[in-house]
Coordinates of N, CA and C in Angstrom, one line a residue:
X1 N 85.9 139.1 127.1 CA 86.3 138.2 126.2 C 86.4 136.7 126.5
X2 N 86.9 136.5 127.8 CA 87.0 135.1 128.3 C 85.6 134.7 128.6
X3 N 85.2 133.5 128.2 CA 83.9 132.9 128.6 C 83.9 131.4 129.1
X4 N 83.0 131.0 129.7 CA 82.9 129.7 130.3 C 81.8 128.9 129.4
X5 N 82.3 127.6 129.4 CA 81.3 126.7 128.4 C 80.0 126.7 129.0
X6 N 80.0 126.7 130.5 CA 78.6 126.5 131.2 C 77.7 127.7 131.0
X7 N 78.3 128.8 130.6 CA 77.5 130.0 130.3 C 76.9 130.3 129.0
X8 N 77.3 129.3 128.0 CA 77.0 129.5 126.5 C 75.5 129.6 126.4
X9 N 75.1 130.1 125.2 CA 73.8 130.2 124.8 C 73.6 129.8 123.3
X10 N 74.4 128.9 122.9 CA 74.4 128.3 121.5 C 73.2 127.5 121.4
X11 N 72.8 127.3 120.0 CA 71.5 126.6 119.8 C 72.1 125.2 119.6
X12 N 71.9 124.2 120.4 CA 72.4 123.0 120.3 C 71.8 122.0 119.4
X13 N 70.5 122.5 118.8 CA 70.0 121.8 117.7 C 70.5 121.9 116.3
X14 N 71.3 123.0 116.3 CA 72.0 123.2 115.0 C 73.1 122.2 114.8
X15 N 73.3 122.1 113.5 CA 74.5 121.0 112.9 C 75.7 121.7 113.0
X16 N 76.8 121.2 113.4 CA 78.1 121.6 113.3 C 78.8 121.3 111.8
X17 N 79.1 122.3 111.2 CA 79.7 121.9 109.9 C 81.4 122.1 110.2
X18 N 82.0 121.2 110.5 CA 83.4 121.0 111.1 C 84.3 120.9 110.0
X19 N 85.3 121.7 109.7 CA 86.3 121.7 108.6 C 87.7 121.7 109.0
X20 N 88.3 120.7 108.4 CA 89.8 120.8 108.3 C 90.4 121.3 107.1
X21 N 91.6 120.8 106.7 CA 92.3 121.2 105.5 C 92.6 120.1 104.5
X22 N 91.7 119.1 104.7 CA 92.1 118.0 103.7 C 91.2 118.2 102.4
X23 N 91.3 117.3 101.6 CA 90.9 117.5 100.2 C 89.3 117.8 100.0
X24 N 88.5 117.5 101.0 CA 87.0 117.7 100.9 C 86.7 119.1 101.5
X25 N 87.6 119.8 102.0 CA 87.4 121.2 102.6 C 86.7 122.1 101.7
X26 N 87.0 122.2 100.4 CA 86.2 123.3 99.7 C 84.8 123.0 99.6
X27 N 84.3 121.9 99.8 CA 83.0 121.5 99.7 C 82.1 121.9 100.9
X28 N 82.7 122.3 102.0 CA 82.2 122.6 103.2 C 81.2 123.8 103.2
X29 N 81.7 124.9 102.4 CA 80.9 126.1 102.3 C 79.6 125.8 101.8
X30 N 79.3 125.0 100.9 CA 78.0 124.8 100.3 C 77.0 124.1 101.4
X31 N 77.6 123.6 102.3 CA 76.8 122.9 103.4 C 76.2 123.8 104.5
X32 N 76.8 125.0 104.5 CA 76.4 126.0 105.5 C 74.9 126.7 105.3
X33 N 74.1 126.6 106.3 CA 72.8 127.4 106.3 C 72.4 127.9 107.6
X34 N 71.3 128.4 107.7 CA 70.7 129.0 108.9 C 70.7 128.0 110.1
X35 N 70.7 126.7 109.8 CA 70.6 125.8 110.7 C 71.9 125.1 111.1
X36 N 72.9 125.7 110.9 CA 74.2 125.2 111.0 C 75.1 126.3 111.8
X37 N 76.3 125.7 112.5 CA 77.5 126.6 112.9 C 78.6 126.2 112.2
X38 N 79.6 127.0 111.7 CA 80.7 126.6 111.2 C 81.8 126.6 112.3
X39 N 82.5 125.5 112.4 CA 83.6 125.1 113.2 C 85.0 124.9 112.3
X40 N 85.9 125.6 112.5 CA 87.1 125.5 111.9 C 88.4 125.1 112.6
X41 N 89.0 124.1 112.0 CA 90.3 123.7 112.5 C 91.5 124.6 111.9
X42 N 92.2 125.3 112.8 CA 93.3 126.0 112.3 C 93.1 127.0 111.0
X43 N 93.8 127.0 110.2 CA 93.6 128.1 109.1 C 92.6 127.6 107.9
X44 N 91.9 126.6 108.2 CA 90.7 126.3 107.4 C 89.7 127.4 107.4
X45 N 89.7 128.2 108.3 CA 88.9 129.5 108.5 C 89.0 130.5 107.3
X46 N 90.2 130.3 106.5 CA 90.3 131.2 105.3 C 89.3 130.8 104.3
X47 N 88.5 129.6 104.3 CA 87.5 129.3 103.4 C 86.1 129.8 103.6
X48 N 85.9 130.5 104.7 CA 84.6 130.9 105.1 C 84.4 132.4 105.2
X49 N 83.3 132.9 105.0 CA 83.0 134.4 105.2 C 82.6 134.8 106.8
X50 N 82.1 133.6 107.4 CA 81.9 133.6 108.9 C 82.2 132.4 109.5
X51 N 82.9 132.5 110.8 CA 83.3 131.3 111.4 C 82.7 131.5 112.9
X52 N 82.0 130.6 113.3 CA 81.4 130.6 114.6 C 82.4 130.1 115.8
X53 N 83.3 129.1 115.4 CA 84.2 128.3 116.3 C 85.4 128.1 115.6
X54 N 86.4 128.7 116.1 CA 87.9 128.5 115.5 C 88.6 127.8 116.6
X55 N 89.1 126.5 116.2 CA 89.9 125.8 117.2 C 91.4 125.8 116.8
X56 N 92.5 126.2 117.7 CA 93.8 126.0 117.5 C 94.6 125.7 118.7
X57 N 95.5 124.8 118.5 CA 96.4 124.5 119.7 C 97.9 125.2 119.6
X58 N 98.1 125.6 118.4 CA 99.5 126.1 118.2 C 99.4 127.6 118.0
X59 N 100.3 128.4 118.3 CA 100.3 129.7 118.3 C 100.5 130.3 116.9
X60 N 101.2 129.6 115.9 CA 101.4 130.0 114.7 C 100.1 130.1 113.9
X61 N 99.1 129.5 114.4 CA 97.7 129.8 113.6 C 97.3 131.3 113.9
X62 N 97.5 132.0 114.9 CA 97.3 133.2 115.1 C 98.0 134.1 114.1
X63 N 99.3 133.8 113.9 CA 100.2 134.7 113.0 C 99.6 134.5 111.6
X64 N 99.2 133.3 111.2 CA 98.8 133.0 109.9 C 97.5 133.6 109.5
X65 N 96.5 133.8 110.5 CA 95.2 134.4 110.3 C 95.3 135.9 110.4
X66 N 96.3 136.4 111.2 CA 96.6 137.7 111.2 C 97.1 138.4 109.9
X67 N 97.7 137.4 109.1 CA 98.2 137.8 107.8 C 97.3 137.7 106.7
X68 N 96.1 137.2 107.1 CA 94.9 137.3 106.1 C 94.2 138.8 106.0
X69 N 93.5 139.0 105.0 CA 92.9 140.4 104.8 C 92.0 140.7 106.0
X70 N 91.1 139.6 106.3 CA 90.0 139.8 107.2 C 90.5 139.6 108.7
X71 N 91.7 139.0 108.8 CA 92.2 138.7 110.1 C 91.3 138.0 111.0
X72 N 90.9 138.4 112.2 CA 90.0 137.8 113.0 C 88.5 138.5 113.1
X73 N 88.4 139.3 112.0 CA 87.0 140.1 112.0 C 86.0 139.1 111.8
X74 N 86.0 138.1 111.1 CA 84.8 137.2 110.7 C 84.8 136.0 111.8
X75 N 85.5 136.0 112.7 CA 85.6 135.0 113.7 C 84.8 135.3 115.1
X76 N 83.8 134.5 115.6 CA 83.1 134.7 116.8 C 83.8 134.5 117.9
X77 N 84.1 133.0 117.9 CA 84.6 132.5 119.2 C 85.9 131.8 118.8
X78 N 87.0 131.7 119.7 CA 88.0 130.8 119.6 C 88.2 129.9 120.8
X79 N 88.6 128.8 120.6 CA 88.7 127.8 121.7 C 90.2 127.3 121.6
X80 N 91.0 127.5 122.7 CA 92.5 127.3 122.7 C 92.7 126.8 124.1
X81 N 94.0 126.0 124.1 CA 94.4 125.6 125.4 C 94.9 126.7 126.4
X82 N 94.9 126.4 127.6 CA 95.5 127.5 128.7 C 97.0 127.6 128.3
X83 N 97.7 126.6 127.9 CA 99.1 126.8 127.4 C 99.1 126.1 126.1
X84 N 99.6 127.2 125.2 CA 99.5 126.6 123.7 C 100.9 126.0 123.3
X85 N 100.7 125.4 122.3 CA 102.0 124.8 121.6 C 102.5 125.8 120.7
X86 N 103.8 125.7 120.3 CA 104.5 126.4 119.2 C 105.2 125.3 118.4
X87 N 104.8 125.1 117.1 CA 105.3 124.1 116.3 C 105.3 122.7 116.8
X88 N 104.1 122.6 117.5 CA 103.7 121.1 117.9 C 104.3 120.9 119.2
X89 N 104.8 121.7 119.9 CA 105.6 121.5 121.2 C 105.1 122.6 122.2
X90 N 105.0 122.1 123.4 CA 104.5 122.9 124.5 C 105.4 124.3 124.5
X91 N 104.8 125.5 124.8 CA 105.6 126.8 124.6 C 105.3 127.5 126.0
X92 N 105.8 128.8 126.1 CA 105.5 129.6 127.3 C 104.3 130.5 126.9
X93 N 103.7 130.4 125.5 CA 102.6 131.2 125.5 C 101.3 130.7 126.1
X94 N 100.6 131.5 126.7 CA 99.2 131.3 127.4 C 98.2 131.9 126.8
X95 N 97.0 131.6 127.3 CA 95.7 132.2 126.7 C 95.7 133.6 127.1
X96 N 96.4 134.1 128.1 CA 96.4 135.5 128.4 C 97.2 136.1 127.3
X97 N 98.2 135.7 126.9 CA 98.9 136.3 125.6 C 97.9 136.5 124.6
X98 N 97.3 135.4 124.3 CA 96.4 135.5 123.1 C 95.2 136.6 123.2
X99 N 94.8 136.6 124.5 CA 93.8 137.7 124.9 C 94.3 139.0 124.8
X100 N 95.5 139.3 125.1 CA 96.2 140.6 124.9 C 96.4 140.8 123.3
X101 N 97.0 139.9 122.7 CA 97.2 140.2 121.3 C 95.8 140.3 120.4
X102 N 94.8 139.8 120.9 CA 93.5 139.9 120.1 C 92.5 140.8 120.8
X103 N 92.9 141.5 121.7 CA 91.9 142.3 122.5 C 91.3 143.5 121.7
X104 N 91.5 143.6 120.4 CA 90.9 144.7 119.6 C 89.8 144.2 118.8
X105 N 89.7 142.7 119.0 CA 88.4 142.0 118.2 C 87.4 141.7 119.3
X106 N 86.3 141.7 118.7 CA 84.9 141.2 119.6 C 84.9 139.7 119.5
X107 N 85.8 139.0 120.3 CA 85.8 137.6 120.5 C 85.5 137.0 121.6
X108 N 84.6 135.9 121.5 CA 84.7 135.1 122.8 C 85.8 134.1 122.8
X109 N 86.5 133.9 123.9 CA 87.7 133.0 124.1 C 87.2 132.0 125.2
X110 N 87.3 130.7 124.7 CA 87.0 129.7 125.7 C 88.4 128.9 125.9
X111 N 88.5 128.3 126.9 CA 89.8 127.6 127.3 C 89.5 126.2 127.7
X112 N 90.7 125.3 127.8 CA 90.7 124.0 128.3 C 92.2 123.6 128.6
X113 N 92.3 122.6 129.3 CA 93.6 122.1 129.7 C 94.1 121.0 128.6
X114 N 95.1 121.5 127.9 CA 95.6 120.4 127.0 C 96.5 119.3 127.8
X115 N 96.7 118.3 127.4 CA 97.4 117.1 128.2 C 98.9 117.5 128.3
X116 N 99.5 118.3 127.5 CA 100.9 118.7 127.5 C 101.1 119.8 128.5
X117 N 100.1 120.4 129.2 CA 100.1 121.7 130.0 C 101.0 121.3 131.2
X118 N 102.1 122.4 131.4 CA 103.1 122.2 132.4 C 102.7 123.2 133.6
X119 N 102.1 124.4 133.2 CA 101.8 125.4 134.2 C 100.7 125.1 135.0
X120 N 100.4 125.7 136.1 CA 99.4 125.5 137.1 C 98.1 126.2 136.5
X121 N 96.9 125.7 136.7 CA 95.7 126.1 136.3 C 95.5 127.5 136.8
X122 N 95.0 128.5 136.1 CA 95.0 129.9 136.4 C 93.7 130.0 137.6
X123 N 93.9 130.9 138.3 CA 92.9 131.1 139.6 C 91.6 131.7 139.1
X124 N 91.9 132.5 138.0 CA 90.7 133.4 137.6 C 89.6 132.4 136.8
X125 N 88.5 133.1 136.5 CA 87.4 132.3 135.9 C 87.6 131.9 134.5
X126 N 88.3 130.7 134.2 CA 88.5 130.2 133.0 C 88.2 128.7 133.2
X127 N 87.9 128.0 132.0 CA 87.6 126.5 132.1 C 89.0 126.0 132.1
X128 N 89.1 124.9 132.9 CA 90.4 124.2 133.0 C 90.2 122.7 132.8
X129 N 89.1 122.3 132.3 CA 88.9 120.8 132.2 C 89.8 120.2 131.3
X130 N 90.0 118.9 131.5 CA 90.7 117.9 130.6 C 89.9 117.1 129.8
X131 N 90.2 116.9 128.6 CA 89.4 115.8 127.7 C 89.8 114.5 127.8
X132 N 89.0 113.6 127.5 CA 89.2 112.2 127.4 C 87.9 111.4 127.4
X133 N 88.1 110.0 127.6 CA 89.3 109.2 127.7 C 90.1 109.1 126.4
X134 N 89.7 109.3 125.3 CA 90.5 109.2 124.1 C 91.7 110.3 124.1
X135 N 92.9 109.7 123.5 CA 94.0 110.7 123.5 C 93.8 111.7 122.5
X136 N 94.5 112.8 122.6 CA 94.5 114.0 121.7 C 95.7 113.9 120.7
X137 N 95.3 113.6 119.4 CA 96.4 113.6 118.4 C 96.4 115.0 117.8
X138 N 95.4 115.5 117.6 CA 95.2 116.8 116.9 C 94.2 117.7 117.3
X139 N 94.1 118.9 116.6 CA 93.1 120.0 116.9 C 91.7 119.5 116.5
X140 N 91.7 118.5 115.6 CA 90.3 117.8 115.4 C 89.7 117.2 116.7
X141 N 90.5 116.5 117.4 CA 90.1 115.9 118.5 C 89.6 116.9 119.6
X142 N 90.5 118.1 119.8 CA 90.2 119.0 120.6 C 88.9 119.6 120.3
X143 N 88.6 119.9 119.1 CA 87.3 120.5 118.6 C 86.1 119.5 118.9
X144 N 86.3 118.2 118.7 CA 85.2 117.3 119.0 C 84.9 117.1 120.4
X145 N 86.1 117.1 121.2 CA 86.0 117.0 122.7 C 85.0 118.3 123.1
X146 N 85.5 119.4 122.7 CA 84.9 120.7 123.1 C 83.5 120.8 122.7
X147 N 83.2 120.6 121.5 CA 81.9 120.6 120.8 C 80.8 119.7 121.6
X148 N 81.4 118.6 121.8 CA 80.4 117.6 122.4 C 80.4 117.8 123.9
X149 N 81.4 118.3 124.5 CA 81.2 118.8 125.9 C 80.1 119.9 126.1
X150 N 80.2 120.7 125.0 CA 79.3 121.9 125.0 C 77.8 121.4 124.9
X151 N 77.6 120.2 124.2 CA 76.4 119.6 123.9 C 75.9 119.4 122.7
X152 N 76.8 119.8 121.5 CA 76.4 119.5 120.2 C 76.4 118.0 120.0
X153 N 75.4 117.6 119.1 CA 75.5 116.1 118.6 C 75.2 115.9 117.3
X154 N 75.2 117.0 116.5 CA 75.0 116.8 115.0 C 76.2 117.4 114.2
X155 N 76.7 116.6 113.4 CA 78.0 117.0 112.9 C 78.0 116.6 111.3
X156 N 78.6 117.5 110.5 CA 79.0 117.2 109.1 C 80.4 117.5 108.9
X157 N 81.2 116.6 108.6 CA 82.7 117.0 108.8 C 83.4 116.9 107.3
X158 N 84.3 117.9 107.2 CA 84.9 118.0 105.9 C 86.4 118.2 106.2
X159 N 87.2 117.8 105.3 CA 88.6 118.1 105.3 C 89.4 117.3 106.3
X160 N 88.9 116.2 106.8 CA 89.6 115.3 107.7 C 90.0 114.1 107.0
X161 N 91.3 114.0 106.7 CA 91.7 112.9 105.8 C 92.3 111.6 106.6
X162 N 92.0 110.5 106.0 CA 92.4 109.2 106.6 C 94.0 109.2 106.0
X163 N 94.3 109.8 104.9 CA 95.5 109.5 104.1 C 96.6 110.6 104.2
X164 N 96.1 111.7 104.8 CA 97.0 112.9 104.8 C 97.1 113.7 103.6
X165 N 96.2 113.7 102.8 CA 95.9 114.5 101.5 C 95.3 115.8 101.9
X166 N 95.9 116.9 101.4 CA 95.5 118.3 101.7 C 94.9 118.9 100.6
X167 N 93.9 119.9 100.7 CA 93.3 120.7 99.6 C 94.4 121.5 99.0
X168 N 94.1 121.8 97.7 CA 95.4 122.4 96.9 C 95.7 123.8 97.5
X169 N 94.6 124.6 98.0 CA 94.9 125.9 98.7 C 95.9 125.8 99.7
X170 N 95.8 124.9 100.5 CA 96.7 124.8 101.7 C 98.1 124.2 101.3
X171 N 98.1 123.4 100.2 CA 99.4 123.0 99.6 C 100.2 124.1 98.9
X172 N 99.4 124.9 98.1 CA 100.1 126.0 97.5 C 100.7 127.1 98.5
X173 N 100.1 127.2 99.7 CA 100.6 128.1 100.4 C 101.4 127.4 101.6
X174 N 101.8 126.3 101.3 CA 102.9 125.5 102.3 C 102.2 125.6 103.7
X175 N 100.8 125.3 104.0 CA 100.2 125.3 105.1 C 99.5 123.9 105.4
X176 N 100.4 122.9 105.4 CA 99.8 121.6 105.7 C 100.3 120.9 106.8
X177 N 101.0 121.7 107.9 CA 101.4 121.1 108.9 C 102.7 120.2 108.8
X178 N 103.0 119.5 109.9 CA 104.2 118.4 109.6 C 103.6 117.4 109.0
X179 N 104.4 116.8 108.2 CA 103.9 115.5 107.3 C 104.1 114.4 108.2
X180 N 103.1 113.4 108.3 CA 103.3 112.2 109.1 C 102.9 111.0 108.4
X181 N 103.1 110.0 108.8 CA 102.9 108.7 108.0 C 101.5 108.3 108.0
X182 N 101.1 107.4 107.1 CA 99.8 107.1 106.9 C 99.1 106.5 108.1
X183 N 99.9 105.8 109.0 CA 99.2 105.2 110.2 C 98.9 106.5 111.2
X184 N 99.6 107.4 111.2 CA 99.2 108.5 112.0 C 97.7 109.0 111.7
X185 N 97.6 109.3 110.4 CA 96.3 109.8 109.8 C 95.1 108.8 110.1
X186 N 95.4 107.5 110.0 CA 94.5 106.6 110.2 C 94.1 106.6 111.8
X187 N 94.9 106.6 112.6 CA 94.6 106.6 114.1 C 93.9 107.9 114.4
X188 N 94.4 109.0 113.9 CA 93.7 110.3 114.0 C 92.2 110.3 113.7
X189 N 92.0 109.6 112.6 CA 90.6 109.4 112.1 C 89.8 108.7 112.9
X190 N 90.3 107.5 113.4 CA 89.6 106.7 114.1 C 89.3 107.1 115.5
X191 N 90.2 107.9 116.1 CA 89.9 108.5 117.4 C 88.7 109.5 117.4
X192 N 88.7 110.2 116.3 CA 87.6 111.2 116.1 C 86.3 110.1 116.0
X193 N 86.3 109.2 115.2 CA 85.1 108.2 115.3 C 84.7 107.9 116.7
X194 N 85.7 107.4 117.5 CA 85.5 107.1 118.7 C 84.7 108.2 119.6
X195 N 85.1 109.4 119.5 CA 84.7 110.5 120.2 C 83.2 110.6 119.8
X196 N 82.8 110.6 118.3 CA 81.6 110.9 118.0 C 80.7 109.7 118.4
X197 N 81.0 108.5 118.4 CA 80.2 107.4 118.8 C 79.9 107.4 120.3
X198 N 81.0 107.6 120.8 CA 80.8 107.5 122.5 C 79.8 108.6 122.8
X199 N 79.8 109.6 122.3 CA 78.7 110.6 122.6 C 77.4 110.5 121.9
X200 N 77.1 109.4 121.2 CA 76.0 109.3 120.3 C 75.5 110.2 119.4
X201 N 76.6 110.8 118.6 CA 76.4 111.8 117.7 C 75.7 111.3 116.4
X202 N 75.1 112.1 115.7 CA 74.6 112.0 114.3 C 75.8 112.6 113.4
X203 N 76.4 111.9 112.6 CA 77.4 112.6 111.9 C 77.6 111.9 110.4
X204 N 78.2 112.9 109.5 CA 78.7 112.4 108.2 C 80.0 112.9 108.1
X205 N 80.9 112.1 107.5 CA 82.2 112.6 107.1 C 82.4 112.5 105.6
X206 N 82.6 113.7 105.2 CA 82.7 113.7 103.6 C 84.1 113.5 103.0

């Protein structure tokens, strides 16, 4: 289950359809084709029949997806911190706990060191690299850092809001995370642009 980023065999010429939970999220499905991979932030995975990459920093995402009909069956790879958050605060839950919880699924599990990590890096064969130089405000940044580290340079991005507006599906299910002020969303958006531009990516943000 545990994999290293250096061992991947992904087609780096494919475009990444990256989807959050903002207002444009429902339009992402129509962009998916044979020349793309689907990368989801948290529970935006609910919108797709197949997910190539699922990113989450908080353990609550596991519980929410386990409560869906398909659970983790449609997900190929998850990318998570060595030490996860719970309700956006560092927790005692580690990637090893997630591995045990999801061992019945055929998942590739990739790891990285989140800036809030308190425990020592594990001695076994897992990725422990940190991202930067930009700060991580959200799973959106974790996803962009990991995907560009992997080597992807083509992105079509949906559901990432400058204003904090969410798609109706997630609002209806009370699945919109902690409400923040407009300044936070603006900074979150601009950090994403910085990561994309620094890595000379081709991108469209819908």
